Amino acid sequence: MTSEDPRADDNHLREIINSLEDELMVIDHKYRIIEVNEAVLLKHGKAKEEIIGQFCYAVSHGFTEPCHQPGDKCPVDEVLKTHKPAKVTHTHIYNIDGQNKERYVDIIASPIHNSRGQITAVTEVIRDVTEVKELEVKIGEAQQNLLALNAISTAVIQSLDLDTILGSALDKTLEIFNSNLGGILLLDEETQKLHYRVHRGLSNRYASEMSLNLGEGIAGKVAQTGEAMLSEDISSDPRAARPKLINQEGLRAFASVPLRSKGKLLGVINIASWEARKFSLYDVRLLESIAAQMATAIENARLHQEVRRKEQLRGELLQDMLAIQEEERKRIARELHDETSQVLASLTANLEAAVNTLHVSASKAEPLLRKAQSLSINILDEIHRVIYELRPALLDDLGLVAAIRWLSDNKLGSSDTNLQYKVVGKEKRLPPQLETTIFRVIQEALNNITRYAHAKNVTIVLSFSAEAIKAHITDDGAGFDVAEAISSKERPRGLGLLGMKERVELMNGRLVIRSNPDNGGTEINVNIPLSEDS
Ligand SMILES: Nc1ncnc2c1ncn2[C@@H]1O[C@H](COP(=O)(O)OP(=O)(O)OP(=O)(O)O)[C@@H](O)[C@H]1O
Ligand SMILES: [Mg+2]
């Protein structure tokens, strides 16, 4: 190769151009391709004859006429118009492994001038930037994800009220997914059923009828397995429950993800659409992140609700205790007045009569003194009774077993009820507060039995062990609906049972009440763990 041989120079230049990884095209005024490098042939999988003379829009885009797309500038037009190089990003169609695939390309187009300064053609250097673009899209999605999560967390921290939290979180989620159809189902721990707690775009009838068992329908399966599920068209999806209801509602695309907090299932969030569409994996991941945020907020709201409920209950119990205290004071005052002071008055009268009689006749004074003696014994008994009721001294002096025997004899001794009282394990003294708790719980249980149960048999089992003190009280009486009695708003009714529960929980124990209003019978189980020093 020498510089005198112009063909050798041409060849060298061609070799250089062909060695480029970027595509190079030369295009005339009429969008015809007049020259290409090897990269163009390689990328399009075509021979040179198939490309030269073709329109660039046909080769690059598969169009049949020039591509004057709005917002999609043609670099050839730009160069012809401005006489300056132009840079654009397009998507081109390539035949890769026998399939047409879209790739992002950066195109730098530059004019070729003739000696008179006129543009004779345009060169395009075309570089595949698909990987960079895809990365940009991913970064964009991640950023959107963060913005969405931020919006959700802002929405959920605005309130501690469960319905407000769920409502605003659902609104934000639907906004993010550009949808107006969805809802949140929460799991009812008792019935193990999922019910719509908030919903948007769904009819009330649909929301109330679509309560699901675990494993039933798509949301039920999501709740059971903890795995998100998608349906492009739920109206024809065999996994869906109540297809008729779904069809009437007109639901099509459906996405469902579980709401879980610390491994515990709280419910499910669903988003849907009137049109069949494909939710992407990215949508699911985003929805799962949103669900995680929501679950934490739900847990917090529930804890807050529980604290509020307990505070309210404490307040009611305190009121109740004050009222009882006042009642007790009145009763004691009445008893002291009616019984004890009457007896004391006759005692005084008897003693006075005895004093007056003594210097006349000692034998006449004796019956008066005997009468005075028996009156003072009565007073003593009466005062003991009052003291026992206030706080059984037996509890302090002889301990729980004896105090409960006294209590049960006192409550049931004169009735037809048959009582079985059993002590398991070796009795030991417990901290006074703990003994009082057990005593008061059994006292209230026996109060209820005498007032409502009309039982034939009552059993009390008191168990002592190194780990715990347990009490088990049963009756075969009328039975009742425990949930209804406890949640009854007709206070002061129902404070006895709640008071028992509160007392036991204050000692870190557990109280379980089981009763059956249909077949009768009530059972109360108390278990209070003992700390090492108790
Ligand atoms: N052993 C039982 N057998 C049948 N029904 C019972 C029994 N224990 C409680 N109940 C029912 O449960 C209700 C609630 O009992 P609870 O002790 O909480 O309140 P109360 O006895 O009505 O009022 P309080 O104890 O506050 O004076 C009672 O009204 C009664 O209907
Ligand atoms: Mg009661």
JSON list of C-alpha atoms and ligand atoms in Angstrom, two decimals, residues 444 448 451-452 496, ligand 2:
[
{"chain": "A", "resi": 444, "resn": "GLU", "atom": "CA", "xyz": [-66.59, -13.10, 91.45]},
{"chain": "A", "resi": 448, "resn": "ASN", "atom": "CA", "xyz": [-71.95, -15.09, 89.13]},
{"chain": "A", "resi": 451, "resn": "ARG", "atom": "CA", "xyz": [-76.69, -15.12, 90.63]},
{"chain": "A", "resi": 452, "resn": "TYR", "atom": "CA", "xyz": [-77.06, -16.60, 87.13]},
{"chain": "A", "resi": 496, "resn": "GLY", "atom": "CA", "xyz": [-67.24, -8.60, 86.71]},
{"chain": "B", "resi": 2, "resn": "MG", "atom": "MG", "xyz": [-70.67, -10.57, 88.05]}
]
